[in-house]
Coordinates of C-alpha atoms in Angstrom, one line a residue:
Chain A
M28 CA -105.4 33.2 -44.4
I29 CA -105.6 35.0 -41.0
A30 CA -109.2 34.1 -40.5
E31 CA -108.5 30.5 -41.4
S32 CA -105.6 30.3 -39.1
A33 CA -107.9 30.3 -36.1
S34 CA -107.8 26.6 -36.1
P35 CA -105.4 24.1 -37.7
L36 CA -106.1 22.3 -40.9
L37 CA -105.0 19.0 -39.6
S38 CA -104.9 18.1 -35.9
V39 CA -103.3 14.8 -35.0
S40 CA -103.3 13.5 -31.5
G41 CA -101.9 10.2 -30.3
A42 CA -102.5 8.6 -33.7
G43 CA -101.2 5.1 -34.6
H44 CA -101.7 2.4 -37.1
H45 CA -100.7 -1.2 -36.6
Y46 CA -99.9 -4.1 -39.0
G47 CA -101.0 -7.2 -37.1
N48 CA -99.7 -6.8 -33.6
R49 CA -96.9 -4.5 -34.6
F50 CA -97.4 -0.8 -34.8
G51 CA -96.2 1.0 -38.0
C52 CA -96.4 4.3 -36.2
R53 CA -97.8 5.2 -32.8
G54 CA -98.5 8.2 -30.5
V55 CA -98.1 10.8 -33.2
S56 CA -99.3 14.2 -32.3
F57 CA -99.0 17.5 -34.3
D58 CA -101.0 20.3 -35.8
L59 CA -100.7 21.4 -39.4
W60 CA -101.7 25.0 -40.2
P61 CA -103.0 26.3 -43.5
G62 CA -100.2 27.2 -45.8
E63 CA -97.6 25.3 -43.8
V64 CA -95.2 22.7 -45.2
L65 CA -94.3 19.9 -42.8
A66 CA -91.5 17.5 -43.5
V67 CA -91.5 14.0 -42.0
V68 CA -87.9 12.7 -41.9
G69 CA -86.4 9.5 -40.6
E70 CA -84.6 6.4 -41.8
S71 CA -86.2 3.7 -43.9
G72 CA -88.7 1.7 -41.9
S73 CA -89.3 4.5 -39.3
G74 CA -93.0 4.7 -40.1
K75 CA -93.0 7.9 -42.3
S76 CA -95.0 6.4 -45.1
T77 CA -97.4 4.6 -42.7
L78 CA -98.0 8.0 -41.1
L79 CA -98.7 9.6 -44.5
G80 CA -101.0 6.7 -45.4
M81 CA -102.9 7.1 -42.2
L82 CA -103.3 10.9 -42.6
S83 CA -104.5 10.5 -46.1
Q84 CA -106.9 7.8 -45.0
R85 CA -105.4 5.1 -47.2
L86 CA -104.7 3.3 -43.9
N87 CA -106.9 3.0 -40.8
I88 CA -106.4 5.1 -37.7
D89 CA -106.2 2.4 -35.2
E90 CA -105.7 4.5 -32.1
G91 CA -105.8 8.2 -31.3
S92 CA -107.5 10.6 -33.7
V93 CA -106.9 12.8 -36.8
H94 CA -109.2 15.8 -37.2
Y95 CA -109.4 17.7 -40.5
Q96 CA -110.9 21.1 -41.1
T97 CA -113.1 20.8 -44.2
A98 CA -113.6 23.5 -46.7
E99 CA -116.8 24.4 -44.8
G100 CA -114.7 25.1 -41.7
Q101 CA -115.8 22.1 -39.7
M102 CA -113.3 20.1 -37.7
T103 CA -114.1 16.5 -38.7
D104 CA -112.8 13.3 -37.2
L105 CA -111.4 11.4 -40.2
A106 CA -112.2 8.0 -38.7
T107 CA -115.9 8.8 -38.8
L108 CA -116.0 9.5 -42.5
S109 CA -117.6 7.0 -44.8
E110 CA -115.8 5.8 -47.9
P111 CA -117.7 8.1 -50.3
E112 CA -116.8 11.1 -48.1
V113 CA -113.1 10.1 -48.0
R114 CA -113.1 9.7 -51.7
R115 CA -114.7 13.1 -52.1
L116 CA -111.9 14.5 -50.1
W117 CA -109.4 12.8 -52.3
R118 CA -111.1 14.2 -55.4
T119 CA -111.7 17.7 -54.2
E120 CA -109.5 18.7 -51.3
W121 CA -106.4 16.5 -51.1
G122 CA -103.6 15.7 -53.5
F123 CA -101.3 12.7 -53.2
V124 CA -97.9 12.7 -54.9
H125 CA -96.4 9.2 -55.0
Q126 CA -92.7 8.5 -55.1
N127 CA -93.1 6.4 -58.2
A128 CA -95.0 8.5 -60.8
A129 CA -96.4 5.3 -62.3
E130 CA -98.6 4.8 -59.2
G131 CA -100.1 8.2 -59.5
L132 CA -100.5 8.5 -63.2
R133 CA -102.2 6.5 -66.0
M134 CA -99.1 5.7 -68.0
H135 CA -100.9 5.1 -71.2
V136 CA -103.3 8.1 -71.1
S137 CA -101.9 11.3 -72.6
A138 CA -100.5 14.0 -70.2
G139 CA -103.5 16.2 -71.0
G140 CA -105.8 13.4 -70.1
N141 CA -103.9 12.7 -66.9
V142 CA -104.1 16.3 -65.8
G143 CA -107.7 16.6 -67.0
E144 CA -109.0 13.5 -65.2
P145 CA -109.5 15.1 -61.7
L146 CA -111.5 17.8 -63.4
M147 CA -113.7 15.3 -65.2
A148 CA -114.0 13.3 -61.9
N149 CA -115.3 16.5 -60.3
G150 CA -118.0 16.9 -63.0
A151 CA -116.3 19.1 -65.7
R152 CA -117.9 18.2 -69.0
H153 CA -116.6 20.8 -71.4
Y154 CA -113.7 19.4 -73.4
G155 CA -112.3 22.8 -74.5
K156 CA -112.2 24.1 -71.0
I157 CA -110.7 20.9 -69.5
R158 CA -108.0 20.8 -72.1
A159 CA -107.2 24.5 -71.7
R160 CA -106.8 24.0 -67.9
A161 CA -104.6 20.9 -68.4
A162 CA -102.4 22.8 -70.9
D163 CA -102.1 25.7 -68.5
W164 CA -101.0 23.4 -65.6
L165 CA -98.6 21.5 -67.8
Q166 CA -97.0 24.8 -68.7
R167 CA -96.8 25.7 -65.0
V168 CA -94.8 22.5 -64.4
E169 CA -92.7 23.3 -67.4
I170 CA -93.9 20.5 -69.7
L171 CA -93.7 21.8 -73.3
A172 CA -97.0 22.5 -74.9
D173 CA -96.4 20.1 -77.8
R174 CA -96.1 17.1 -75.5
I175 CA -99.6 17.4 -74.1
D176 CA -100.9 14.5 -76.2
E177 CA -98.0 12.2 -75.4
T178 CA -98.3 9.6 -72.7
P179 CA -96.2 9.7 -69.5
A180 CA -94.7 6.3 -70.6
T181 CA -92.7 8.3 -73.1
F182 CA -91.5 10.9 -70.6
S183 CA -88.4 11.0 -68.4
G184 CA -88.6 10.4 -64.7
G185 CA -88.5 14.1 -63.9
M186 CA -91.2 14.9 -66.4
R187 CA -93.4 12.2 -65.1
Q188 CA -93.1 13.6 -61.6
R189 CA -94.0 17.1 -62.8
V190 CA -97.1 15.7 -64.6
Q191 CA -98.0 14.0 -61.4
I192 CA -97.7 17.3 -59.5
A193 CA -99.8 19.1 -62.1
R194 CA -102.5 16.4 -61.8
N195 CA -102.6 16.8 -58.1
L196 CA -102.8 20.6 -58.1
V197 CA -105.1 21.2 -61.0
F198 CA -108.3 20.9 -59.0
G199 CA -107.1 23.3 -56.3
P200 CA -106.6 21.1 -53.3
R201 CA -106.1 22.5 -49.8
L202 CA -103.7 19.8 -48.6
V203 CA -101.2 17.8 -50.5
F204 CA -99.4 14.7 -49.3
M205 CA -96.1 13.9 -50.9
D206 CA -94.3 10.6 -50.4
E207 CA -90.6 11.0 -51.3
P208 CA -91.4 13.2 -54.4
T209 CA -87.8 13.7 -55.5
S210 CA -86.1 10.4 -54.6
G211 CA -85.3 8.3 -57.6
L212 CA -84.5 11.4 -59.7
D213 CA -81.0 12.6 -60.4
V214 CA -79.6 15.4 -58.3
S215 CA -80.0 18.3 -60.9
V216 CA -83.6 17.3 -61.6
Q217 CA -84.2 17.0 -57.9
A218 CA -83.1 20.6 -57.3
K219 CA -85.3 21.9 -60.1
L220 CA -88.3 19.9 -58.9
L221 CA -87.9 21.1 -55.4
D222 CA -87.7 24.7 -56.6
L223 CA -90.9 24.1 -58.6
I224 CA -92.7 22.6 -55.6
R225 CA -91.5 25.4 -53.4
S226 CA -92.8 28.1 -55.6
L227 CA -96.1 26.4 -56.4
V228 CA -96.8 25.8 -52.8
A229 CA -96.0 29.4 -51.9
D230 CA -98.1 30.8 -54.7
L231 CA -101.1 28.6 -53.9
G232 CA -100.8 28.8 -50.1
L233 CA -101.0 25.0 -49.9
A234 CA -100.6 23.0 -46.8
V235 CA -98.2 20.1 -47.5
V236 CA -97.0 17.0 -45.6
V237 CA -93.9 15.8 -47.3
V238 CA -92.2 12.5 -46.4
T239 CA -88.5 12.3 -47.1
H240 CA -85.4 10.6 -46.0
D241 CA -83.3 13.4 -47.4
L242 CA -82.7 16.2 -44.9
A243 CA -81.8 18.6 -47.7
V244 CA -85.3 18.3 -49.0
A245 CA -86.7 19.1 -45.6
R246 CA -84.3 22.1 -45.3
L247 CA -85.3 23.4 -48.7
I248 CA -89.0 23.3 -48.7
S249 CA -90.4 22.8 -45.2
H250 CA -91.3 25.2 -42.4
R251 CA -91.5 22.5 -39.8
T252 CA -89.9 19.1 -39.4
L253 CA -91.0 16.0 -37.6
V254 CA -88.3 13.4 -37.0
M255 CA -89.4 9.7 -36.7
Q256 CA -87.6 6.7 -35.5
G257 CA -89.1 3.2 -34.9
G258 CA -92.7 4.4 -35.5
Q259 CA -92.4 7.2 -32.9
V260 CA -91.9 11.0 -33.3
V261 CA -88.6 11.7 -31.5
E262 CA -88.4 15.4 -32.2
Q263 CA -90.4 18.1 -33.9
G264 CA -89.9 21.8 -34.4
L265 CA -89.0 24.5 -36.9
T266 CA -86.9 23.0 -39.6
D267 CA -83.9 25.3 -39.1
R268 CA -84.0 24.7 -35.4
V269 CA -84.3 20.9 -35.7
L270 CA -81.4 20.7 -38.3
D271 CA -79.1 23.3 -36.7
D272 CA -79.7 22.5 -33.1
P273 CA -80.9 18.9 -32.9
Q274 CA -82.0 17.9 -29.4
A275 CA -82.8 14.2 -29.6
A276 CA -79.8 11.9 -29.8
Y277 CA -81.2 10.3 -32.9
T278 CA -81.7 13.6 -34.7
Q279 CA -78.1 14.5 -33.9
L280 CA -77.0 11.3 -35.4
L281 CA -79.1 11.9 -38.5
V282 CA -77.8 15.4 -39.0
S283 CA -74.2 14.4 -38.4
S284 CA -74.5 11.6 -40.9
I285 CA -74.9 14.0 -43.9
L286 CA -71.9 13.9 -46.1
K287 CA -70.4 17.3 -46.5
G288 CA -68.2 18.0 -49.5
Chain B
M23 CA -131.9 -53.6 -83.2
L24 CA -131.7 -51.1 -80.5
A25 CA -133.7 -47.9 -81.1
E26 CA -131.7 -44.8 -80.7
P27 CA -132.6 -43.4 -77.2
R28 CA -134.4 -40.0 -77.5
I29 CA -132.8 -37.3 -75.4
V30 CA -135.3 -35.4 -73.4
Y31 CA -134.3 -31.9 -72.4
N32 CA -135.9 -29.9 -69.7
E33 CA -137.9 -27.1 -71.3
G34 CA -135.5 -24.4 -72.2
Y35 CA -132.5 -26.6 -71.7
L36 CA -131.5 -25.3 -68.3
D37 CA -132.8 -27.1 -65.2
E38 CA -135.4 -25.2 -63.2
Q39 CA -133.1 -24.3 -60.4
T40 CA -130.7 -22.6 -62.8
K41 CA -133.5 -20.8 -64.4
R42 CA -134.5 -19.5 -61.0
V43 CA -131.0 -18.3 -60.4
V44 CA -130.9 -16.4 -63.7
R45 CA -134.4 -15.0 -63.2
R46 CA -133.5 -13.7 -59.8
A47 CA -130.5 -12.0 -61.3
L48 CA -132.8 -10.6 -64.0
L49 CA -135.2 -9.2 -61.5
K50 CA -132.4 -7.6 -59.6
G51 CA -131.1 -6.1 -62.8
I52 CA -134.5 -4.7 -63.7
A53 CA -134.9 -3.2 -60.3
I54 CA -131.5 -1.4 -60.6
P55 CA -131.3 -0.4 -64.2
G56 CA -127.8 -0.7 -65.6
F57 CA -126.3 -2.4 -62.6
Q58 CA -124.3 -5.6 -63.3
V59 CA -125.6 -8.5 -61.3
P60 CA -123.2 -11.4 -60.9
F61 CA -124.7 -14.8 -61.6
A62 CA -123.5 -18.4 -61.7
S63 CA -123.1 -18.8 -65.5
R64 CA -123.7 -22.4 -66.6
E65 CA -122.3 -24.4 -69.5
V66 CA -124.5 -24.4 -72.5
P67 CA -123.8 -26.4 -75.6
M68 CA -121.8 -23.7 -77.4
P69 CA -118.4 -22.1 -76.8
R70 CA -118.1 -19.0 -74.6
G71 CA -118.0 -15.9 -76.7
W72 CA -120.8 -17.3 -79.0
G73 CA -123.6 -15.9 -77.0
T74 CA -123.8 -18.2 -74.0
G75 CA -124.9 -15.3 -71.8
G76 CA -127.7 -14.4 -74.2
V77 CA -128.7 -18.0 -74.5
Q78 CA -129.0 -18.5 -70.7
V79 CA -131.1 -15.3 -70.4
T80 CA -133.3 -16.4 -73.3
A81 CA -133.6 -19.9 -71.9
S82 CA -134.8 -18.5 -68.6
V83 CA -137.5 -16.2 -70.1
I84 CA -138.7 -18.3 -73.1
G85 CA -141.8 -20.6 -73.0
P86 CA -143.5 -22.8 -75.7
D87 CA -145.9 -19.9 -76.5
D88 CA -143.0 -17.6 -77.4
L89 CA -142.0 -16.6 -80.9
L90 CA -138.2 -16.3 -81.0
K91 CA -136.1 -14.3 -83.4
V92 CA -132.3 -14.5 -83.3
I93 CA -130.1 -12.0 -85.2
D94 CA -126.4 -11.8 -85.6
Q95 CA -125.1 -8.5 -86.9
G96 CA -128.7 -7.8 -87.9
A97 CA -129.0 -10.9 -90.0
D98 CA -131.3 -13.8 -89.4
D99 CA -129.4 -16.2 -91.6
T100 CA -125.9 -16.3 -90.2
T101 CA -124.5 -19.5 -88.7
N102 CA -124.7 -18.3 -85.1
A103 CA -128.3 -17.0 -85.4
V104 CA -129.5 -20.1 -87.2
S105 CA -127.9 -22.5 -84.7
I106 CA -129.3 -20.7 -81.7
R107 CA -132.8 -20.5 -83.2
Q108 CA -132.7 -24.3 -84.0
F109 CA -131.4 -24.9 -80.5
F110 CA -134.4 -23.3 -78.9
E111 CA -136.8 -24.9 -81.4
R112 CA -135.6 -28.2 -80.1
V113 CA -135.2 -27.6 -76.4
A114 CA -138.0 -25.0 -75.7
G115 CA -140.5 -26.1 -78.3
S116 CA -140.9 -22.5 -79.2
E117 CA -141.7 -21.3 -82.7
S118 CA -139.2 -19.1 -84.5
T119 CA -139.7 -16.2 -86.8
T120 CA -137.6 -13.7 -88.6
R121 CA -140.2 -10.9 -88.3
T122 CA -139.3 -8.3 -85.7
D123 CA -142.9 -7.2 -85.2
E124 CA -144.1 -10.7 -84.5
A125 CA -141.3 -11.9 -82.2
T126 CA -141.9 -11.9 -78.5
V127 CA -138.3 -12.6 -77.6
I128 CA -135.4 -11.4 -79.8
Q129 CA -131.9 -12.5 -79.1
T130 CA -129.3 -10.2 -80.7
R131 CA -125.6 -9.8 -81.3
H132 CA -124.4 -6.4 -82.4
R133 CA -127.7 -4.8 -83.6
I134 CA -131.0 -3.5 -82.5
P135 CA -133.7 -4.2 -85.2
E136 CA -134.7 -1.3 -87.4
T137 CA -138.4 -2.0 -86.8
P138 CA -139.4 -0.2 -83.6
L139 CA -140.0 -2.6 -80.7
A140 CA -143.2 -2.6 -78.8
E141 CA -144.4 -3.2 -75.3
G142 CA -144.3 -6.8 -74.3
Q143 CA -141.3 -7.7 -76.4
I144 CA -138.0 -8.7 -74.9
L145 CA -134.7 -7.9 -76.5
V146 CA -131.8 -10.1 -75.2
Y147 CA -128.3 -8.9 -75.9
Q148 CA -125.2 -11.1 -76.1
V149 CA -122.5 -9.3 -74.2
P150 CA -118.8 -10.1 -74.4
I151 CA -117.5 -7.5 -72.0
P152 CA -120.1 -6.1 -69.6
E153 CA -117.7 -3.6 -67.8
P154 CA -117.6 -0.3 -69.6
L155 CA -114.5 0.7 -67.5
R156 CA -112.6 -2.5 -68.2
F157 CA -109.9 -1.2 -70.5
L158 CA -109.3 1.8 -68.3
E159 CA -109.2 0.2 -64.9
P160 CA -108.2 -3.5 -64.9
R161 CA -109.2 -4.2 -61.3
E162 CA -112.7 -5.6 -60.9
T163 CA -112.7 -4.6 -57.2
E164 CA -112.0 -1.0 -58.2
T165 CA -114.5 -0.8 -61.1
R166 CA -117.2 -2.1 -58.8
R167 CA -116.3 0.6 -56.3
L168 CA -116.4 3.3 -59.0
H169 CA -119.9 2.2 -60.0
A170 CA -121.0 2.1 -56.4
L171 CA -119.7 5.6 -55.7
E172 CA -120.8 6.9 -59.1
E173 CA -117.3 8.0 -59.9
Y174 CA -117.3 8.1 -63.7
G175 CA -114.5 10.6 -64.4
L176 CA -112.5 7.7 -65.9
M177 CA -115.1 7.1 -68.6
Y178 CA -114.8 10.6 -69.7
V179 CA -111.0 10.2 -69.9
K180 CA -111.5 7.7 -72.6
L181 CA -113.7 10.1 -74.6
F182 CA -111.2 12.9 -73.9
E183 CA -108.4 10.8 -75.3
D184 CA -110.4 10.2 -78.4
I185 CA -111.0 13.8 -79.1
S186 CA -107.4 14.7 -78.4
R187 CA -106.2 12.1 -80.8
Y188 CA -108.7 12.1 -83.5
G189 CA -110.6 15.4 -83.2
H190 CA -113.9 13.6 -82.4
I191 CA -115.1 10.7 -80.2
A192 CA -114.0 7.8 -82.3
K193 CA -115.8 5.0 -80.5
T194 CA -118.4 3.7 -82.9
Y195 CA -119.6 0.6 -81.1
D196 CA -120.2 -0.4 -77.4
Y197 CA -120.5 3.4 -76.9
P198 CA -120.9 4.0 -73.1
V199 CA -124.4 5.1 -71.9
M200 CA -125.8 6.4 -68.6
V201 CA -128.8 4.4 -67.6
N202 CA -131.6 6.1 -65.6
G203 CA -129.2 8.9 -64.6
R204 CA -127.2 6.5 -62.4
Y205 CA -125.1 3.7 -63.8
V206 CA -122.8 3.8 -66.7
M207 CA -123.4 0.8 -68.8
A208 CA -121.8 -1.0 -71.8
P209 CA -124.5 -1.5 -74.3
S210 CA -122.7 -4.6 -75.8
P211 CA -121.1 -4.0 -79.1
V212 CA -124.1 -2.5 -80.9
P213 CA -123.1 0.3 -83.2
S214 CA -123.5 3.8 -81.8
F215 CA -126.1 4.2 -84.6
D216 CA -128.3 2.0 -82.4
N217 CA -127.7 3.8 -79.1
P218 CA -130.6 6.3 -79.5
K219 CA -133.0 3.3 -79.9
M220 CA -132.3 2.2 -76.3
H221 CA -133.6 5.4 -74.9
M222 CA -137.2 5.1 -73.6
N223 CA -137.7 1.9 -75.5
P224 CA -141.1 0.2 -74.8
A225 CA -139.5 -3.2 -74.9
L226 CA -137.6 -4.9 -72.0
Q227 CA -133.9 -5.0 -72.7
L228 CA -131.9 -7.8 -71.0
F229 CA -128.1 -8.3 -71.2
G230 CA -126.3 -11.5 -70.6
A231 CA -122.5 -12.0 -70.4
G232 CA -121.8 -15.7 -70.1
R233 CA -118.1 -15.7 -69.8
E234 CA -118.0 -12.7 -67.5
K235 CA -120.9 -14.0 -65.5
R236 CA -122.9 -10.8 -65.4
I237 CA -126.5 -9.9 -66.1
Y238 CA -128.0 -6.4 -66.4
A239 CA -131.1 -4.9 -67.7
V240 CA -132.9 -1.8 -69.0
P241 CA -136.6 -1.8 -68.1
P242 CA -139.1 -0.4 -70.6
Y243 CA -139.3 3.4 -70.8
T244 CA -136.0 4.0 -69.1
S245 CA -133.7 6.8 -70.0
V246 CA -130.5 5.7 -71.7
E247 CA -128.2 8.6 -72.5
S248 CA -125.0 8.3 -74.5
L249 CA -122.1 10.1 -72.8
G250 CA -120.4 13.1 -74.4
F251 CA -118.9 16.5 -73.7
E252 CA -120.9 19.8 -73.8
D253 CA -118.8 20.9 -76.8
F254 CA -118.4 17.4 -78.3
P255 CA -121.8 15.8 -77.7
F256 CA -122.6 12.2 -78.7
E257 CA -123.2 11.8 -82.4
P258 CA -124.6 8.5 -83.7
Q259 CA -123.1 7.2 -87.0
Q260 CA -124.8 8.5 -90.2
F261 CA -125.1 6.9 -93.6
D262 CA -125.3 9.1 -96.7
Q263 CA -126.7 6.7 -99.2
P264 CA -129.8 4.4 -99.0
C265 CA -129.7 0.6 -99.0
Q266 CA -128.9 -0.6 -102.5
I267 CA -131.4 -3.5 -102.3
C268 CA -134.5 -2.0 -100.7
G269 CA -133.8 1.7 -101.0
S270 CA -134.3 2.4 -97.3
S271 CA -132.5 5.4 -95.8
G272 CA -131.7 6.1 -92.2
V273 CA -130.8 2.5 -91.6
Y274 CA -127.6 0.8 -90.6
L275 CA -125.7 -0.4 -93.7
D276 CA -123.2 -3.2 -94.2
E277 CA -120.5 -2.9 -96.8
V278 CA -120.5 -6.0 -99.1
V279 CA -117.4 -6.3 -101.3
T280 CA -118.5 -7.3 -104.8
D281 CA -115.3 -7.7 -106.7
D282 CA -111.6 -7.5 -106.3
A283 CA -111.3 -4.1 -107.9
G284 CA -112.6 -2.0 -105.0
G285 CA -116.2 -2.5 -105.8
A286 CA -118.7 -2.7 -103.0
M287 CA -122.3 -2.2 -102.3
Y288 CA -124.1 -1.0 -99.2
V289 CA -127.0 -2.9 -98.0
C290 CA -129.2 -3.1 -94.8
S291 CA -127.6 -5.0 -92.0
D292 CA -131.1 -5.9 -90.8
T293 CA -132.2 -8.6 -93.2
D294 CA -135.8 -8.7 -91.9
H295 CA -136.3 -5.0 -92.5
C296 CA -134.6 -5.2 -95.9
T297 CA -136.7 -8.1 -97.1
R298 CA -140.0 -6.4 -96.1
A299 CA -139.0 -3.0 -97.3
A300 CA -138.0 -4.5 -100.6
S301 CA -141.2 -6.4 -101.1
A302 CA -143.2 -3.3 -100.1
V303 CA -141.7 -1.5 -103.0
G304 CA -142.0 -4.6 -105.2
F305 CA -138.2 -4.6 -105.7
R306 CA -137.2 -8.1 -104.8
A307 CA -139.5 -10.5 -103.0
S308 CA -136.8 -12.3 -101.1
R309 CA -133.3 -11.6 -100.2
T310 CA -130.8 -14.4 -100.1
R311 CA -127.3 -13.5 -100.4
G312 CA -126.5 -16.1 -103.1
E313 CA -129.2 -14.7 -105.4
W314 CA -127.9 -11.3 -105.9
D315 CA -127.2 -10.4 -109.5
F316 CA -123.7 -9.0 -109.6
P317 CA -122.4 -7.4 -112.7
A318 CA -120.0 -9.7 -114.6
T319 CA -116.5 -8.6 -113.5
G320 CA -114.2 -11.1 -115.2
T321 CA -112.2 -13.8 -113.6
G322 CA -111.5 -14.5 -110.0
T323 CA -114.8 -13.3 -108.5
E324 CA -116.9 -16.3 -109.1
G325 CA -117.9 -17.9 -105.8
A326 CA -116.5 -15.0 -103.8
V327 CA -119.8 -14.2 -102.3
Q328 CA -121.6 -17.1 -100.6

């Protein structure tokens, strides 16, 4: 970890993506360090998901740059990568957890097949070993062993989300993008899932960029928080600092809008 | 009295420009073994799904000097096979044969002949669904990308699911193959029994999918490997008993129901092979389905086998 920390995993400077002549997000700059969890918060339409799409190369970087430190230790400008290279990163180094598990899973392929797919995509060709790894990961996300052959279509929302997380961690990624991983789940399931994400991320030393509109999520799992409004970053800093002592007017509004019971 | 006007067809039914289109696609397919080449599929006088892709490929490679054999499920005498053969006799002026070893062009649905093919022969497959990833990934744009980037993890997911569910790879036809170590290809719905015959075959193998507008090819002596896992390798189908007409073993057998009491016999699906093997052992000189001597089994079975 210490040796790796000499340079950031992801270095974003002045990055922006536009839809037609309107920018989804613009002028975003930050560094993400290995093992760090960064929360991106903001209201609906503030450009959070656009930023995540851009970082994970699902959307173009239209201005500025995003540099990523590959497993070989090279800082690479993501915009210069070819499609096969980007897809290799998706397969081997990056995970992406969607808000809706149906987007990230094959709903009519068994849970074991879903978790095993990234291994097979990376060239694993031994059924017994693939299945054992899939079973191990399903157990780590607390899916009962006897449900490995059932499809996510038969699972509850929380279980689907856990299968999706297993599928994204099974190949040992270095960086995981999460888009609202807990919204759409009921409150008790949210809490359990966040707890699970937090412990897995800590165990594996993963770097995570998590997009959320829920400040409690940011508080619970992130080290640093980036607040977005209208496609711009209005404030960033340590999560506790941003939430306890918000500087920007918008952040103050956001923090004060939390219902306290 | 007016004489009925004689319809004159262009040789091979298709016009010369269309044949050029198809031949260009064929050449591209041969140059990139296993790659699906899009082509402008034309109307031919039979419904899509009845082998229009195969007919267009055959029409583009056949000439008056060729000897054409057409098989459907291995048989030369089924409706589809007979009508396609007659079609080419009429529009290409080519001779027909049922003998695999004599034919120069063989159009097939669902089988590869038992008699080994030789250099110079062309085997034309009728393909219903050319995309091996189709039922796993519905988007054509995405499957093309997966082929282009050689991302075949998905294909193994299908095999993985089979093993999880049934304890073995349950796919017995259209079993996916890797051609020349590069492209995963659907070998059309031939039984997996026939898959090993495609590997390093001296004949040229052409695949035409009329409805889906795709052509692909396996040139002679090209490696065709059936996919599998290290601990669950590909296993072609096996048959325990020999053919009950000609006594051949190690051939693909059809089950023919003989009565309504569960009786059945197993016979070669390749009628040409069966006829010749039978005459070689002096068993039956010819094989016509209506001629079989079935044991008398009482009422209700007369006329059941046509």
